[in-house]
PDB file of C-alpha atoms in Angstrom:
ATOM      1  CA  GLN I 898       2.868 169.055  52.633  1.00 86.00           C
ATOM      2  CA  SER I 899       3.499 165.885  50.624  1.00 92.00           C
ATOM      3  CA  VAL I 900       3.845 162.484  52.280  1.00 94.00           C
ATOM      4  CA  LEU I 901       6.942 161.752  50.188  1.00 98.00           C
ATOM      5  CA  THR I 902       9.745 164.308  50.286  1.00 98.00           C
ATOM      6  CA  GLN I 903      11.632 165.417  47.192  1.00 98.00           C
ATOM      7  CA  PRO I 904      13.978 168.356  46.637  1.00 98.00           C
ATOM      8  CA  PRO I 905      12.067 171.122  44.842  1.00 97.00           C
ATOM      9  CA  SER I 906      14.755 171.580  42.231  1.00 97.00           C
ATOM     10  CA  ALA I 907      17.747 169.962  40.598  1.00 98.00           C
ATOM     11  CA  SER I 908      19.986 170.964  37.752  1.00 97.00           C
ATOM     12  CA  GLY I 909      22.806 169.780  35.555  1.00 97.00           C
ATOM     13  CA  THR I 910      24.582 170.445  32.311  1.00 97.00           C
ATOM     14  CA  PRO I 911      24.202 168.331  29.174  1.00 97.00           C
ATOM     15  CA  GLY I 912      25.950 165.000  29.509  1.00 97.00           C
ATOM     16  CA  GLN I 913      26.050 165.099  33.304  1.00 97.00           C
ATOM     17  CA  ARG I 914      24.488 162.611  35.699  1.00 98.00           C
ATOM     18  CA  VAL I 915      21.811 163.906  38.047  1.00 98.00           C
ATOM     19  CA  THR I 916      20.037 162.166  40.899  1.00 98.00           C
ATOM     20  CA  ILE I 917      16.721 163.039  42.516  1.00 98.00           C
ATOM     21  CA  SER I 918      15.884 161.695  45.942  1.00 98.00           C
ATOM     22  CA  CYS I 919      12.561 160.674  47.425  1.00 98.00           C
ATOM     23  CA  SER I 920      12.152 160.073  51.135  1.00 98.00           C
ATOM     24  CA  GLY I 921       9.224 158.324  52.767  1.00 98.00           C
ATOM     25  CA  SER I 922       8.414 156.079  55.682  1.00 98.00           C
ATOM     26  CA  SER I 923       7.881 152.454  56.611  1.00 97.00           C
ATOM     27  CA  SER I 924       4.239 152.582  55.545  1.00 97.00           C
ATOM     28  CA  ASN I 925       4.973 153.608  51.970  1.00 97.00           C
ATOM     29  CA  ILE I 926       8.465 153.314  50.455  1.00 98.00           C
ATOM     30  CA  GLY I 927       9.617 151.034  53.243  1.00 97.00           C
ATOM     31  CA  SER I 928       7.050 148.385  52.367  1.00 96.00           C
ATOM     32  CA  ASN I 929       5.972 149.038  48.788  1.00 96.00           C
ATOM     33  CA  ASN I 930       7.310 149.702  45.322  1.00 96.00           C
ATOM     34  CA  VAL I 931       8.370 153.153  44.184  1.00 98.00           C
ATOM     35  CA  TYR I 932       7.332 154.710  40.906  1.00 98.00           C
ATOM     36  CA  TRP I 933       8.678 157.727  39.054  1.00 98.00           C
ATOM     37  CA  TYR I 934       6.778 159.970  36.666  1.00 98.00           C
ATOM     38  CA  GLN I 935       8.075 162.594  34.253  1.00 98.00           C
ATOM     39  CA  GLN I 936       5.893 165.592  33.479  1.00 98.00           C
ATOM     40  CA  LEU I 937       6.991 167.728  30.570  1.00 97.00           C
ATOM     41  CA  PRO I 938       5.643 171.301  30.562  1.00 94.00           C
ATOM     42  CA  GLY I 939       1.943 171.427  29.760  1.00 94.00           C
ATOM     43  CA  THR I 940       1.513 167.664  29.460  1.00 97.00           C
ATOM     44  CA  ALA I 941       0.211 164.778  31.517  1.00 98.00           C
ATOM     45  CA  PRO I 942       2.657 162.792  33.648  1.00 98.00           C
ATOM     46  CA  LYS I 943       4.316 159.802  32.025  1.00 98.00           C
ATOM     47  CA  LEU I 944       5.422 156.621  33.770  1.00 97.00           C
ATOM     48  CA  LEU I 945       9.217 156.554  33.865  1.00 98.00           C
ATOM     49  CA  ILE I 946      10.110 153.853  36.399  1.00 98.00           C
ATOM     50  CA  TYR I 947       7.934 151.165  37.956  1.00 97.00           C
ATOM     51  CA  ARG I 948       8.603 148.605  40.640  1.00 97.00           C
ATOM     52  CA  ASN I 949      11.579 150.634  41.951  1.00 97.00           C
ATOM     53  CA  ASN I 950      13.899 150.099  39.004  1.00 97.00           C
ATOM     54  CA  GLN I 951      12.001 148.842  35.962  1.00 97.00           C
ATOM     55  CA  ARG I 952      11.676 150.898  32.792  1.00 97.00           C
ATOM     56  CA  PRO I 953       8.575 150.718  30.609  1.00 95.00           C
ATOM     57  CA  SER I 954       9.137 150.038  26.960  1.00 94.00           C
ATOM     58  CA  GLY I 955      10.418 153.149  25.229  1.00 95.00           C
ATOM     59  CA  VAL I 956      12.060 154.766  28.254  1.00 97.00           C
ATOM     60  CA  PRO I 957      15.785 155.220  27.585  1.00 97.00           C
ATOM     61  CA  ASP I 958      18.219 153.346  29.797  1.00 96.00           C
ATOM     62  CA  ARG I 959      19.666 156.732  30.783  1.00 98.00           C
ATOM     63  CA  PHE I 960      16.926 156.680  33.407  1.00 98.00           C
ATOM     64  CA  SER I 961      17.367 154.359  36.369  1.00 98.00           C
ATOM     65  CA  GLY I 962      15.732 153.936  39.745  1.00 98.00           C
ATOM     66  CA  SER I 963      16.827 152.491  43.049  1.00 98.00           C
ATOM     67  CA  LYS I 964      15.403 152.007  46.508  1.00 98.00           C
ATOM     68  CA  SER I 965      16.939 151.464  49.914  1.00 97.00           C
ATOM     69  CA  GLY I 966      14.926 151.288  53.104  1.00 97.00           C
ATOM     70  CA  THR I 967      12.526 154.225  53.187  1.00 98.00           C
ATOM     71  CA  SER I 968      14.242 156.207  50.438  1.00 98.00           C
ATOM     72  CA  ALA I 969      14.472 156.008  46.683  1.00 98.00           C
ATOM     73  CA  SER I 970      16.389 157.744  43.939  1.00 98.00           C
ATOM     74  CA  LEU I 971      16.007 158.495  40.276  1.00 98.00           C
ATOM     75  CA  ALA I 972      19.206 158.868  38.296  1.00 98.00           C
ATOM     76  CA  ILE I 973      19.464 160.428  34.878  1.00 98.00           C
ATOM     77  CA  SER I 974      22.732 159.982  33.050  1.00 98.00           C
ATOM     78  CA  GLY I 975      23.858 161.686  29.854  1.00 97.00           C
ATOM     79  CA  LEU I 976      21.552 164.589  30.622  1.00 98.00           C
ATOM     80  CA  ARG I 977      19.801 166.075  27.598  1.00 97.00           C
ATOM     81  CA  SER I 978      17.841 169.283  27.130  1.00 97.00           C
ATOM     82  CA  GLU I 979      14.646 167.310  26.585  1.00 96.00           C
ATOM     83  CA  ASP I 980      14.943 165.899  30.105  1.00 97.00           C
ATOM     84  CA  GLU I 981      13.972 169.294  31.487  1.00 97.00           C
ATOM     85  CA  ALA I 982      10.725 168.484  33.290  1.00 98.00           C
ATOM     86  CA  ASP I 983       9.100 167.894  36.648  1.00 98.00           C
ATOM     87  CA  TYR I 984       9.727 164.495  38.217  1.00 98.00           C
ATOM     88  CA  TYR I 985       7.464 162.878  40.799  1.00 98.00           C
ATOM     89  CA  CYS I 986       7.947 159.811  42.960  1.00 98.00           C
ATOM     90  CA  ALA I 987       4.962 157.808  44.173  1.00 98.00           C
ATOM     91  CA  ALA I 988       4.223 154.814  46.365  1.00 97.00           C
ATOM     92  CA  TRP I 989       1.259 153.047  47.881  1.00 96.00           C
ATOM     93  CA  ASP I 990       0.804 153.904  51.543  1.00 97.00           C
ATOM     94  CA  ASP I 991      -0.505 151.053  53.679  1.00 96.00           C
ATOM     95  CA  SER I 992      -1.582 153.361  56.521  1.00 96.00           C
ATOM     96  CA  LEU I 993      -3.578 155.622  54.230  1.00 96.00           C
ATOM     97  CA  SER I 994      -4.690 152.810  51.906  1.00 95.00           C
ATOM     98  CA  GLY I 995      -3.921 155.066  49.003  1.00 96.00           C
ATOM     99  CA  TRP I 996      -1.307 156.412  46.649  1.00 97.00           C
ATOM    100  CA  VAL I 997       0.996 159.185  47.822  1.00 98.00           C
ATOM    101  CA  PHE I 998       3.191 161.397  45.710  1.00 98.00           C
ATOM    102  CA  GLY I 999       6.269 163.467  46.326  1.00 98.00           C
ATOM    103  CA  GLY I1000       6.007 167.205  45.879  1.00 98.00           C
ATOM    104  CA  GLY I1001       7.911 167.028  42.620  1.00 98.00           C
ATOM    105  CA  THR I1002      11.392 168.072  41.527  1.00 98.00           C
ATOM    106  CA  LYS I1003      11.872 170.572  38.743  1.00 98.00           C
ATOM    107  CA  LEU I1004      14.914 169.543  36.701  1.00 98.00           C
ATOM    108  CA  THR I1005      16.688 172.296  34.817  1.00 97.00           C
ATOM    109  CA  VAL I1006      19.249 171.525  32.136  1.00 97.00           C
ATOM    110  CA  LEU I1007      21.695 174.405  32.157  1.00 93.00           C
TER     111      LEU I1007
ATOM    112  CA  GLN Y 631      -3.201 151.488  22.240  1.00 91.00           C
ATOM    113  CA  VAL Y 632      -5.254 152.443  25.289  1.00 95.00           C
ATOM    114  CA  GLN Y 633      -6.356 156.073  25.453  1.00 97.00           C
ATOM    115  CA  LEU Y 634      -8.147 157.952  28.217  1.00 98.00           C
ATOM    116  CA  GLN Y 635     -10.075 161.201  27.794  1.00 98.00           C
ATOM    117  CA  GLU Y 636     -11.568 163.342  30.533  1.00 98.00           C
ATOM    118  CA  SER Y 637     -14.710 165.365  29.970  1.00 98.00           C
ATOM    119  CA  GLY Y 638     -16.965 167.576  32.032  1.00 96.00           C
ATOM    120  CA  PRO Y 639     -17.721 171.178  32.977  1.00 97.00           C
ATOM    121  CA  GLY Y 640     -14.729 173.468  33.173  1.00 96.00           C
ATOM    122  CA  LEU Y 641     -16.424 175.766  35.651  1.00 98.00           C
ATOM    123  CA  VAL Y 642     -18.218 174.757  38.836  1.00 98.00           C
ATOM    124  CA  LYS Y 643     -19.772 177.043  41.432  1.00 98.00           C
ATOM    125  CA  PRO Y 644     -18.674 176.842  45.068  1.00 98.00           C
ATOM    126  CA  SER Y 645     -20.644 174.346  47.183  1.00 97.00           C
ATOM    127  CA  GLN Y 646     -21.779 172.475  44.069  1.00 98.00           C
ATOM    128  CA  THR Y 647     -20.689 169.035  42.850  1.00 98.00           C
ATOM    129  CA  LEU Y 648     -17.875 168.571  40.370  1.00 98.00           C
ATOM    130  CA  SER Y 649     -18.612 165.770  37.904  1.00 98.00           C
ATOM    131  CA  LEU Y 650     -16.141 164.328  35.438  1.00 98.00           C
ATOM    132  CA  ILE Y 651     -16.155 161.354  33.105  1.00 98.00           C
ATOM    133  CA  CYS Y 652     -13.189 159.437  31.740  1.00 98.00           C
ATOM    134  CA  THR Y 653     -13.775 157.600  28.492  1.00 98.00           C
ATOM    135  CA  VAL Y 654     -11.483 154.672  27.775  1.00 97.00           C
ATOM    136  CA  SER Y 655     -10.739 153.625  24.208  1.00 96.00           C
ATOM    137  CA  GLY Y 656      -8.488 150.963  22.725  1.00 94.00           C
ATOM    138  CA  GLY Y 657      -9.568 148.359  25.238  1.00 91.00           C
ATOM    139  CA  SER Y 658     -12.468 147.288  27.414  1.00 91.00           C
ATOM    140  CA  ILE Y 659     -12.638 148.871  30.852  1.00 92.00           C
ATOM    141  CA  SER Y 660     -13.917 145.582  32.244  1.00 88.00           C
ATOM    142  CA  SER Y 661     -11.217 143.342  30.806  1.00 84.00           C
ATOM    143  CA  GLY Y 662      -8.143 142.644  32.863  1.00 78.00           C
ATOM    144  CA  SER Y 663      -7.812 143.488  36.513  1.00 87.00           C
ATOM    145  CA  TYR Y 664      -7.127 147.186  36.233  1.00 93.00           C
ATOM    146  CA  PHE Y 665      -7.695 149.999  38.666  1.00 95.00           C
ATOM    147  CA  TRP Y 666      -9.025 153.311  37.336  1.00 96.00           C
ATOM    148  CA  SER Y 667      -7.878 156.399  39.197  1.00 98.00           C
ATOM    149  CA  TRP Y 668      -8.454 160.124  39.428  1.00 98.00           C
ATOM    150  CA  ILE Y 669      -5.520 162.413  40.161  1.00 98.00           C
ATOM    151  CA  ARG Y 670      -5.482 166.195  40.311  1.00 98.00           C
ATOM    152  CA  GLN Y 671      -2.909 168.962  40.102  1.00 98.00           C
ATOM    153  CA  PRO Y 672      -3.518 172.578  41.166  1.00 97.00           C
ATOM    154  CA  ALA Y 673      -1.740 175.113  39.000  1.00 97.00           C
ATOM    155  CA  GLY Y 674       1.973 175.166  39.751  1.00 95.00           C
ATOM    156  CA  LYS Y 675       1.656 172.425  42.361  1.00 96.00           C
ATOM    157  CA  GLY Y 676       2.180 168.712  42.681  1.00 97.00           C
ATOM    158  CA  LEU Y 677       0.043 165.656  42.033  1.00 98.00           C
ATOM    159  CA  GLU Y 678      -2.651 164.525  44.450  1.00 98.00           C
ATOM    160  CA  TRP Y 679      -4.314 161.128  44.162  1.00 98.00           C
ATOM    161  CA  ILE Y 680      -8.074 161.380  44.649  1.00 98.00           C
ATOM    162  CA  GLY Y 681      -9.227 157.803  44.473  1.00 98.00           C
ATOM    163  CA  ARG Y 682      -9.635 154.678  42.379  1.00 97.00           C
ATOM    164  CA  ILE Y 683     -12.186 152.119  41.376  1.00 95.00           C
ATOM    165  CA  TYR Y 684     -11.542 148.504  40.538  1.00 92.00           C
ATOM    166  CA  THR Y 685     -13.311 146.701  37.724  1.00 83.00           C
ATOM    167  CA  SER Y 686     -15.399 144.903  40.350  1.00 84.00           C
ATOM    168  CA  GLY Y 687     -16.603 148.255  41.679  1.00 86.00           C
ATOM    169  CA  SER Y 688     -14.568 148.305  44.883  1.00 92.00           C
ATOM    170  CA  THR Y 689     -13.022 151.666  45.705  1.00 95.00           C
ATOM    171  CA  ASN Y 690     -10.210 153.371  47.600  1.00 95.00           C
ATOM    172  CA  TYR Y 691     -10.200 157.083  48.326  1.00 97.00           C
ATOM    173  CA  ASN Y 692      -7.734 159.646  49.621  1.00 97.00           C
ATOM    174  CA  PRO Y 693      -8.664 160.008  53.301  1.00 97.00           C
ATOM    175  CA  SER Y 694      -8.520 163.788  53.024  1.00 97.00           C
ATOM    176  CA  LEU Y 695     -11.221 163.751  50.324  1.00 97.00           C
ATOM    177  CA  LYS Y 696     -13.111 160.586  51.161  1.00 97.00           C
ATOM    178  CA  SER Y 697     -16.185 162.287  52.613  1.00 97.00           C
ATOM    179  CA  ARG Y 698     -16.753 164.200  49.362  1.00 98.00           C
ATOM    180  CA  VAL Y 699     -15.722 161.698  46.663  1.00 98.00           C
ATOM    181  CA  THR Y 700     -17.707 159.140  44.733  1.00 97.00           C
ATOM    182  CA  THR Y 701     -16.457 157.105  41.775  1.00 97.00           C
ATOM    183  CA  SER Y 702     -18.324 154.700  39.534  1.00 96.00           C
ATOM    184  CA  VAL Y 703     -17.848 152.608  36.411  1.00 94.00           C
ATOM    185  CA  ASP Y 704     -20.169 152.291  33.414  1.00 94.00           C
ATOM    186  CA  THR Y 705     -18.948 149.269  31.504  1.00 92.00           C
ATOM    187  CA  SER Y 706     -21.583 149.693  28.784  1.00 93.00           C
ATOM    188  CA  LYS Y 707     -20.055 153.041  27.851  1.00 96.00           C
ATOM    189  CA  ASN Y 708     -16.466 152.099  28.725  1.00 96.00           C
ATOM    190  CA  GLN Y 709     -16.324 155.009  31.127  1.00 96.00           C
ATOM    191  CA  PHE Y 710     -15.642 155.736  34.758  1.00 97.00           C
ATOM    192  CA  SER Y 711     -16.616 158.859  36.622  1.00 98.00           C
ATOM    193  CA  LEU Y 712     -15.756 161.152  39.502  1.00 98.00           C
ATOM    194  CA  LYS Y 713     -18.064 163.205  41.667  1.00 98.00           C
ATOM    195  CA  LEU Y 714     -16.626 165.640  44.204  1.00 98.00           C
ATOM    196  CA  SER Y 715     -19.191 167.408  46.347  1.00 98.00           C
ATOM    197  CA  SER Y 716     -19.183 170.722  48.228  1.00 98.00           C
ATOM    198  CA  VAL Y 717     -16.350 172.136  46.160  1.00 98.00           C
ATOM    199  CA  THR Y 718     -14.391 175.245  47.087  1.00 98.00           C
ATOM    200  CA  ALA Y 719     -11.725 177.266  45.317  1.00 98.00           C
ATOM    201  CA  ALA Y 720      -9.169 174.823  46.730  1.00 98.00           C
ATOM    202  CA  ASP Y 721     -10.564 172.178  44.395  1.00 98.00           C
ATOM    203  CA  THR Y 722      -9.540 174.182  41.335  1.00 98.00           C
ATOM    204  CA  ALA Y 723      -7.061 171.992  39.463  1.00 98.00           C
ATOM    205  CA  VAL Y 724      -6.298 169.984  36.378  1.00 98.00           C
ATOM    206  CA  TYR Y 725      -7.976 166.628  36.850  1.00 98.00           C
ATOM    207  CA  TYR Y 726      -6.435 163.527  35.284  1.00 98.00           C
ATOM    208  CA  CYS Y 727      -7.836 160.059  34.899  1.00 98.00           C
ATOM    209  CA  ALA Y 728      -5.318 157.241  34.798  1.00 98.00           C
ATOM    210  CA  ARG Y 729      -5.114 153.474  34.501  1.00 97.00           C
ATOM    211  CA  GLU Y 730      -3.230 151.510  37.097  1.00 95.00           C
ATOM    212  CA  GLY Y 731      -1.760 148.218  36.029  1.00 87.00           C
ATOM    213  CA  PRO Y 732      -3.440 144.920  36.921  1.00 84.00           C
ATOM    214  CA  ARG Y 733      -3.820 143.927  40.553  1.00 78.00           C
ATOM    215  CA  GLY Y 734      -0.639 142.274  41.694  1.00 80.00           C
ATOM    216  CA  TYR Y 735       1.461 143.384  38.753  1.00 84.00           C
ATOM    217  CA  ASN Y 736       2.551 146.718  40.242  1.00 85.00           C
ATOM    218  CA  TRP Y 737       2.826 148.551  36.949  1.00 90.00           C
ATOM    219  CA  GLY Y 738       1.889 151.930  38.345  1.00 95.00           C
ATOM    220  CA  PHE Y 739      -0.148 154.474  36.386  1.00 97.00           C
ATOM    221  CA  ASP Y 740       0.730 153.390  32.859  1.00 95.00           C
ATOM    222  CA  TYR Y 741      -1.854 155.370  30.897  1.00 97.00           C
ATOM    223  CA  TRP Y 742      -3.085 158.904  31.591  1.00 98.00           C
ATOM    224  CA  GLY Y 743      -5.664 161.190  30.104  1.00 98.00           C
ATOM    225  CA  GLN Y 744      -4.546 164.600  28.869  1.00 98.00           C
ATOM    226  CA  GLY Y 745      -6.183 166.294  31.847  1.00 98.00           C
ATOM    227  CA  THR Y 746      -9.038 168.754  32.130  1.00 98.00           C
ATOM    228  CA  LEU Y 747      -8.994 172.053  33.990  1.00 98.00           C
ATOM    229  CA  VAL Y 748     -11.807 172.559  36.455  1.00 98.00           C
ATOM    230  CA  THR Y 749     -12.190 175.984  38.002  1.00 98.00           C
ATOM    231  CA  VAL Y 750     -14.358 176.559  41.058  1.00 98.00           C
ATOM    232  CA  SER Y 751     -15.726 180.070  40.976  1.00 97.00           C
ATOM    233  CA  SER Y 752     -18.995 181.897  41.243  1.00 96.00           C
TER     234      SER Y 752
END
């Protein structure tokens, strides 16, 4: 059981916009930044969004993040086949004094 | 370009201690105010943060693993390490090392190793 809650799966067709939610609590998302990681099959996770809505250099602007209260979302617009991957949200948890992750969302591009 | 590489035994017997090393290249492990973390992922499952060590040597651990985890830094070799004691089959996973951006900058885990599979079995 993950501290942060994500839907196990999401899907969309090429060109569509898809959103993935991440729900937490006041001790993690409610009081700290949210991060999103993309994990392509058989590879290590890659930082996709930091500080709720910032993109590292090289991440396309098709990816965007937002946060409100104790929830956050990752949006992917102009969906492409190469976006098919697992996506994880993460945040620091003040109560646990550690990082917590969501259970991951498997994105399928139909 | 910073690179991280995990190394260590791929097979550990139950009740023994799992030991892994992460070698950092492309930059000094002691420069900057970075945190160095261990994260694991059982097959087909999600990510679990194990713990981190700061360049000063201070540590934070996942409460669920804290009693069994030890991390350390060897600046002379540009490496940091993980020891997980009393392992069981539940500790079988791909283990990643990762760099967390400087204290106060909130960059997240910006560099990751490729991961190493550790299987706990007799």
